[in-house]
Coordinates of C-alpha atoms and ligand atoms in Angstrom, one line a residue:
M1 CA -22.5 22.4 3.0
I2 CA -22.9 21.0 -0.5
I3 CA -24.6 22.4 -3.1
Q4 CA -25.8 21.1 -6.7
L5 CA -25.7 22.8 -9.3
D6 CA -27.9 22.2 -12.5
K7 CA -26.3 21.1 -16.1
Q8 CA -28.0 24.7 -17.2
C9 CA -26.6 27.0 -14.5
S10 CA -26.3 29.9 -16.4
Q11 CA -23.4 32.5 -15.1
E12 CA -26.1 35.3 -14.0
S13 CA -27.2 32.3 -11.3
Y14 CA -24.1 31.0 -10.5
Q15 CA -23.3 34.8 -9.3
R16 CA -26.9 34.7 -7.5
I17 CA -26.0 31.3 -5.6
T18 CA -22.7 32.7 -4.6
Q19 CA -22.9 36.0 -3.7
R20 CA -25.6 34.0 -1.1
V21 CA -22.9 31.8 -0.3
E22 CA -20.3 34.7 0.8
S23 CA -24.1 36.5 2.4
I24 CA -23.8 33.9 5.4
D25 CA -20.2 33.8 5.7
Y26 CA -19.5 30.6 3.5
Q27 CA -16.0 29.8 2.0
F28 CA -16.9 27.8 -1.5
K29 CA -15.0 25.6 -4.0
R30 CA -16.7 25.1 -7.3
I31 CA -15.7 21.3 -7.8
Q32 CA -16.1 20.0 -11.7
T33 CA -16.1 16.3 -12.2
Q34 CA -17.2 14.1 -15.0
Y35 CA -20.7 13.7 -13.5
G36 CA -21.3 16.9 -12.2
D37 CA -20.8 20.5 -11.0
Y38 CA -20.8 21.5 -7.1
L39 CA -20.1 23.9 -4.8
V40 CA -18.5 22.3 -1.8
C41 CA -19.5 25.5 0.7
I42 CA -17.6 25.4 4.9
G43 CA -19.2 27.6 7.1
K44 CA -20.4 27.8 10.7
S45 CA -23.0 30.6 10.7
E46 CA -27.2 29.3 11.5
F47 CA -28.8 29.8 8.5
D48 CA -31.6 28.7 6.5
I49 CA -31.0 26.1 3.7
R50 CA -34.7 26.6 2.0
S51 CA -33.3 30.0 0.9
I52 CA -30.4 28.5 -0.8
G53 CA -32.1 26.2 -2.7
A54 CA -34.4 28.5 -3.9
L55 CA -32.8 29.2 -5.8
P56 CA -32.5 28.9 -10.1
G57 CA -29.7 27.1 -11.1
I58 CA -29.4 24.3 -8.5
S59 CA -30.9 21.1 -8.3
D60 CA -30.1 20.2 -5.1
V61 CA -28.7 21.3 -1.5
H62 CA -27.8 19.5 1.0
R63 CA -25.9 20.0 4.8
V64 CA -22.5 18.1 5.0
S65 CA -20.4 18.5 8.2
D66 CA -17.9 15.8 7.8
Q67 CA -14.4 16.9 7.4
Y68 CA -15.3 15.0 4.1
K69 CA -18.2 16.3 2.0
L70 CA -17.8 14.6 -1.6
V71 CA -17.7 11.5 -0.6
S72 CA -20.2 11.4 2.6
A73 CA -23.4 9.7 2.2
K74 CA -25.4 12.6 3.0
W75 CA -25.6 14.4 0.1
K76 CA -26.0 11.6 -2.6
V77 CA -28.9 9.8 -3.2
G78 CA -28.5 5.7 -3.8
R79 CA -24.5 4.1 -4.1
T80 CA -21.9 4.7 -6.8
V81 CA -21.7 2.1 -9.2
I82 CA -18.2 2.4 -11.3
D83 CA -18.9 0.7 -14.6
L84 CA -15.9 -0.3 -16.7
G85 CA -17.2 -1.2 -19.8
D86 CA -17.5 -4.4 -21.0
N87 CA -20.5 -5.2 -18.8
V88 CA -18.0 -4.8 -15.5
R89 CA -19.5 -2.8 -12.3
I90 CA -18.5 -2.5 -9.4
G91 CA -21.1 -1.3 -6.1
G92 CA -23.3 -2.7 -8.0
D93 CA -25.8 -5.7 -7.2
E94 CA -22.9 -8.6 -7.3
V95 CA -19.3 -8.8 -5.1
V96 CA -16.9 -8.0 -7.5
V97 CA -13.6 -10.6 -7.5
M98 CA -10.2 -8.7 -8.8
A99 CA -7.7 -11.9 -8.3
G100 CA -3.8 -12.4 -8.8
P101 CA -0.6 -11.8 -8.3
C102 CA 1.3 -9.3 -5.9
S103 CA 3.8 -8.4 -8.5
I104 CA 3.4 -9.3 -12.4
E105 CA 7.1 -11.3 -13.1
G106 CA 7.2 -11.8 -16.3
P107 CA 4.5 -13.1 -19.9
D108 CA 4.4 -16.7 -18.2
Q109 CA 2.7 -15.7 -14.9
I110 CA 0.6 -13.1 -16.7
E111 CA -0.9 -16.3 -19.0
S112 CA -1.2 -18.5 -16.8
S113 CA -3.0 -16.0 -14.2
V114 CA -5.2 -15.2 -17.5
K115 CA -6.0 -18.5 -17.9
A116 CA -7.1 -19.5 -14.1
L117 CA -9.1 -15.7 -13.8
L118 CA -11.0 -17.1 -16.8
K119 CA -12.1 -20.5 -15.9
C120 CA -12.9 -18.8 -12.7
G121 CA -14.8 -16.0 -14.7
I122 CA -12.8 -13.4 -12.7
K123 CA -12.7 -10.5 -14.9
I124 CA -10.2 -7.8 -13.0
M125 CA -6.2 -8.8 -12.7
R126 CA -4.4 -7.4 -10.4
G127 CA -0.8 -6.9 -10.2
G128 CA 1.9 -4.6 -9.2
V129 CA 5.0 -3.4 -11.7
Y130 CA 5.9 -0.4 -9.2
K131 CA 6.5 -2.7 -6.4
P132 CA 6.6 -1.1 -2.6
R133 CA 9.0 -2.8 -0.9
S134 CA 10.0 -2.1 3.0
S135 CA 14.0 -3.4 2.0
P136 CA 15.4 -1.7 -0.9
Y137 CA 16.6 -4.8 -2.3
S138 CA 13.8 -6.7 -2.3
F139 CA 12.4 -7.5 -5.8
R140 CA 10.5 -4.2 -7.1
G141 CA 8.6 -5.1 -10.3
I142 CA 9.3 -4.9 -13.9
G143 CA 8.2 -1.5 -14.7
L144 CA 6.7 -0.2 -17.8
E145 CA 7.4 -2.8 -20.0
G146 CA 6.1 -5.2 -17.9
L147 CA 2.8 -3.2 -18.1
K148 CA 2.3 -3.5 -21.4
E149 CA 2.9 -7.2 -21.7
F150 CA 0.0 -7.5 -19.0
Y151 CA -2.3 -5.3 -20.8
K152 CA -2.0 -6.5 -24.4
T153 CA -2.5 -10.4 -23.0
C154 CA -5.5 -9.6 -20.4
R155 CA -7.0 -7.2 -23.8
E156 CA -7.0 -10.0 -25.4
H157 CA -9.1 -11.7 -23.2
G158 CA -11.7 -9.3 -22.4
I159 CA -9.7 -9.0 -18.6
K160 CA -9.8 -5.3 -16.5
I161 CA -5.9 -4.5 -15.1
I162 CA -6.2 -3.2 -11.9
T163 CA -2.4 -1.9 -11.2
E164 CA -0.4 0.6 -8.4
V165 CA 1.0 3.7 -9.2
M166 CA 3.3 5.2 -6.8
Q167 CA 3.9 8.5 -7.6
S168 CA 2.3 10.7 -10.6
S169 CA 5.3 11.1 -13.0
Q170 CA 4.1 7.5 -13.8
I171 CA 0.7 8.0 -14.3
E172 CA 0.8 9.2 -18.2
D173 CA 3.2 6.5 -19.1
M174 CA 1.1 3.9 -17.2
Y175 CA -2.7 5.6 -18.1
P176 CA -3.2 3.9 -21.8
Y177 CA -2.1 0.3 -19.8
V178 CA -5.0 0.3 -16.6
D179 CA -8.8 0.1 -16.3
V180 CA -8.3 0.7 -12.3
F181 CA -5.3 3.2 -10.7
Q182 CA -4.5 1.6 -7.2
V183 CA -3.1 3.8 -5.0
G184 CA -1.0 1.3 -2.1
A185 CA -1.3 1.8 1.8
R186 CA 2.4 3.9 2.0
N187 CA 0.8 6.5 -0.7
S188 CA -3.5 6.7 1.1
Q189 CA -2.0 10.2 2.7
N190 CA 0.2 10.6 -0.6
F191 CA -1.9 14.5 -1.5
N192 CA 0.1 15.3 -4.3
L193 CA -0.4 11.8 -5.8
L194 CA -4.5 12.0 -5.2
D195 CA -4.7 15.5 -6.6
A196 CA -2.8 13.8 -9.9
L197 CA -5.8 11.1 -10.1
G198 CA -8.0 13.6 -9.8
E199 CA -7.7 15.0 -12.5
V200 CA -7.9 11.8 -14.4
D201 CA -10.6 10.1 -15.9
K202 CA -10.3 6.4 -14.6
T203 CA -10.8 4.5 -12.0
V204 CA -8.8 5.1 -8.4
M205 CA -8.8 2.1 -6.0
I206 CA -7.4 4.2 -2.3
K207 CA -6.4 1.6 0.0
R208 CA -6.2 2.4 3.8
G209 CA -3.4 3.6 5.0
I210 CA -1.4 1.1 7.3
S211 CA -2.0 3.2 10.0
G212 CA -4.3 5.0 9.0
S213 CA -8.1 5.5 10.1
I214 CA -11.0 5.3 8.6
N215 CA -11.5 9.1 8.0
E216 CA -8.0 9.9 6.6
L217 CA -9.2 7.4 3.8
L218 CA -12.3 9.2 3.2
Q219 CA -10.3 12.2 3.1
S220 CA -8.0 10.9 1.6
A221 CA -10.8 10.0 -1.3
E222 CA -12.0 13.2 -0.7
Y223 CA -9.2 14.8 -2.6
V224 CA -9.5 12.4 -5.7
F225 CA -12.9 13.7 -6.0
S226 CA -12.8 16.6 -5.0
G227 CA -10.1 17.1 -8.0
G228 CA -12.8 16.3 -10.3
N229 CA -13.0 12.7 -10.8
E230 CA -15.9 10.9 -8.7
R231 CA -14.6 7.3 -9.5
I232 CA -13.4 5.6 -6.8
M233 CA -13.5 2.9 -4.8
L234 CA -12.0 2.3 -1.3
C235 CA -10.2 -0.5 0.8
E236 CA -10.0 -1.9 3.7
R237 CA -6.6 -4.2 3.7
G238 CA -5.5 -4.5 7.1
I239 CA -4.0 -1.9 9.7
R240 CA -1.0 -2.5 12.3
T241 CA -1.9 -3.0 15.4
H242 CA -0.2 -4.8 19.1
E243 CA -1.3 -8.0 17.4
T244 CA 1.6 -10.1 15.5
A245 CA 0.4 -13.3 15.2
Y246 CA -0.8 -12.2 11.5
R247 CA 0.9 -9.5 9.6
N248 CA -1.7 -6.8 9.5
T249 CA -5.7 -6.4 11.1
L250 CA -8.2 -7.1 8.8
D251 CA -10.6 -4.4 9.6
L252 CA -13.7 -6.4 9.4
N253 CA -15.4 -3.1 11.3
A254 CA -14.4 -0.5 8.7
I255 CA -16.6 -2.2 5.8
P256 CA -19.7 -1.6 6.9
I257 CA -19.1 2.1 8.6
L258 CA -17.3 3.2 5.5
K259 CA -20.2 2.3 3.9
K260 CA -22.5 3.8 6.3
K261 CA -20.6 6.9 5.6
S262 CA -20.1 7.0 2.2
H263 CA -21.6 6.7 -1.4
L264 CA -18.6 4.7 -3.1
P265 CA -18.0 1.3 -2.9
V266 CA -15.9 -0.4 0.0
I267 CA -12.9 -3.2 -1.6
S268 CA -11.5 -5.6 0.9
D269 CA -8.1 -7.3 0.6
P270 CA -7.4 -10.1 2.9
S271 CA -4.2 -11.4 1.5
H272 CA -2.6 -9.0 3.2
G273 CA -5.7 -8.0 5.2
I274 CA -4.2 -11.3 7.4
G275 CA -0.8 -12.3 5.1
I276 CA -1.3 -15.6 5.6
R277 CA -2.6 -17.6 2.9
E278 CA -4.5 -20.6 4.3
F279 CA -6.6 -17.7 6.4
V280 CA -7.9 -15.7 3.0
V281 CA -11.2 -18.0 2.0
P282 CA -12.6 -17.4 5.1
M283 CA -12.0 -14.2 6.2
S284 CA -12.9 -13.6 2.4
L285 CA -16.0 -15.1 3.3
A286 CA -16.4 -12.4 6.3
S287 CA -15.9 -9.0 4.6
V288 CA -18.3 -10.6 1.5
A289 CA -20.7 -10.7 5.1
A290 CA -19.8 -7.5 6.3
G291 CA -21.1 -6.1 3.2
A292 CA -18.0 -5.8 1.3
D293 CA -19.1 -4.8 -2.9
G294 CA -15.8 -6.5 -3.8
I295 CA -12.1 -8.7 -3.0
I296 CA -9.3 -7.7 -4.0
V297 CA -7.0 -11.3 -3.3
E298 CA -3.3 -12.6 -4.2
A299 CA -2.5 -15.9 -7.1
H300 CA -0.1 -17.2 -8.4
E301 CA -0.4 -20.8 -10.1
R302 CA 2.9 -21.5 -8.0
P303 CA 2.8 -19.6 -5.0
H304 CA 5.2 -20.6 -2.9
E305 CA 7.3 -19.4 -6.0
A306 CA 5.7 -15.4 -6.2
L307 CA 8.4 -12.9 -5.7
S308 CA 6.5 -10.8 -3.5
D309 CA 3.8 -11.4 -0.9
A310 CA 4.0 -15.4 -1.0
A311 CA 3.0 -16.2 2.2
Q312 CA -0.2 -14.8 1.4
T313 CA -0.8 -15.5 -1.9
I314 CA -3.3 -18.4 -2.8
S315 CA -2.8 -20.7 -5.8
H316 CA -5.7 -21.0 -8.4
E317 CA -6.9 -24.3 -7.5
D318 CA -8.0 -22.3 -4.0
L319 CA -9.4 -19.2 -5.9
E320 CA -11.9 -21.2 -7.9
V321 CA -13.5 -22.7 -4.5
L322 CA -13.1 -18.6 -2.9
V323 CA -15.4 -17.7 -6.2
G324 CA -17.6 -20.1 -5.8
K325 CA -17.8 -20.1 -1.8
V326 CA -18.3 -16.1 -2.0
R327 CA -21.6 -16.4 -5.5
A328 CA -22.4 -18.8 -2.6
L329 CA -22.4 -16.8 0.1
E330 CA -23.9 -14.2 -1.8
S331 CA -26.7 -15.7 -2.9
A332 CA -27.9 -16.8 0.6
L333 CA -27.3 -13.2 2.0
K334 CA -29.8 -12.8 -1.1
N335 CA -32.3 -14.5 0.5
Ligands
LIG1 C1 0.4 -4.6 -3.6 O1 -1.4 -4.9 -3.7 O2 0.6 -5.5 -3.6 C2 0.2 -4.2 -2.2 C3 1.3 -3.4 -2.3 O3 -0.4 -3.6 -0.8 P1 -1.2 -2.9 -0.2 O4 -0.4 -1.5 -0.9 O5 -2.1 -2.7 0.6 O6 0.0 -3.1 0.9
LIG2 MN1 0.8 -7.9 -2.0

């Protein structure tokens, strides 16, 4: 059960509410976020929900039987729209395209990426400065100095930044230079990192784990929300299956299912999802057709030379084609 408390819930009302919750043998946890004040209540006994809803200090009460609660679609009227400022919204009417290299490599590459994004009307640039790599000998990113450069150039051109944070100790240093913190697939269940991002007042995009279930992704999002941060998006980036003909299996099914189960925006990452450059455009379109609120795509001026994930990185020319097709599909779907 989720109890939404009134903004003006007095201490006295709060005590009466919690006494009532205890009297029906439910445990509760108070969650205060940047937008709301909630009591998440866990228990099994039968009770008349109206007897709780009628108490002073409560604005609404809902039964939510899922393992995740606050990210569930069962209590929230309407979907979450994340406003990054400057008219950049995720989860609203327009499909959001985020693009950029897998890794930030240096000033020239940042410049060329920004130019390409501006040409396509893309307002959010991706790029990792801390890279989780399977091999310790692979390129692992240019770190905080690279992020500062990335930020400076993007800000000059009104572009927002999404970049991966790998551990909670990095959050503080990264904070001034980030619009969206990305939690990578390998960290999808790093609960300490998720807890720490719950305390941050910036948007977080959580990728589904490499072998993670939909339910696990939603519970990871619950960590961030219950830590106090409602600004969350979910990302399907492909899962590991028995198939070896491509890098990962982009689980398109997850898109409508996540949207049904949760009020949070759902993003698709077809680059990691299939891992093959030539199919990134069709899988982006398939994601939009499946209902994704946005896509995140790897693009580079010279894709073959990208320092990481070259095989799945598209050219800037193809990025322009992709955006044109996404917009055409979007309007066709609205008719
Ligand atoms: C990335 O976005 O470059 C990345 C490493 O993604 P994932 O965590 O999905 O593998
Ligand atoms: Mn990558």
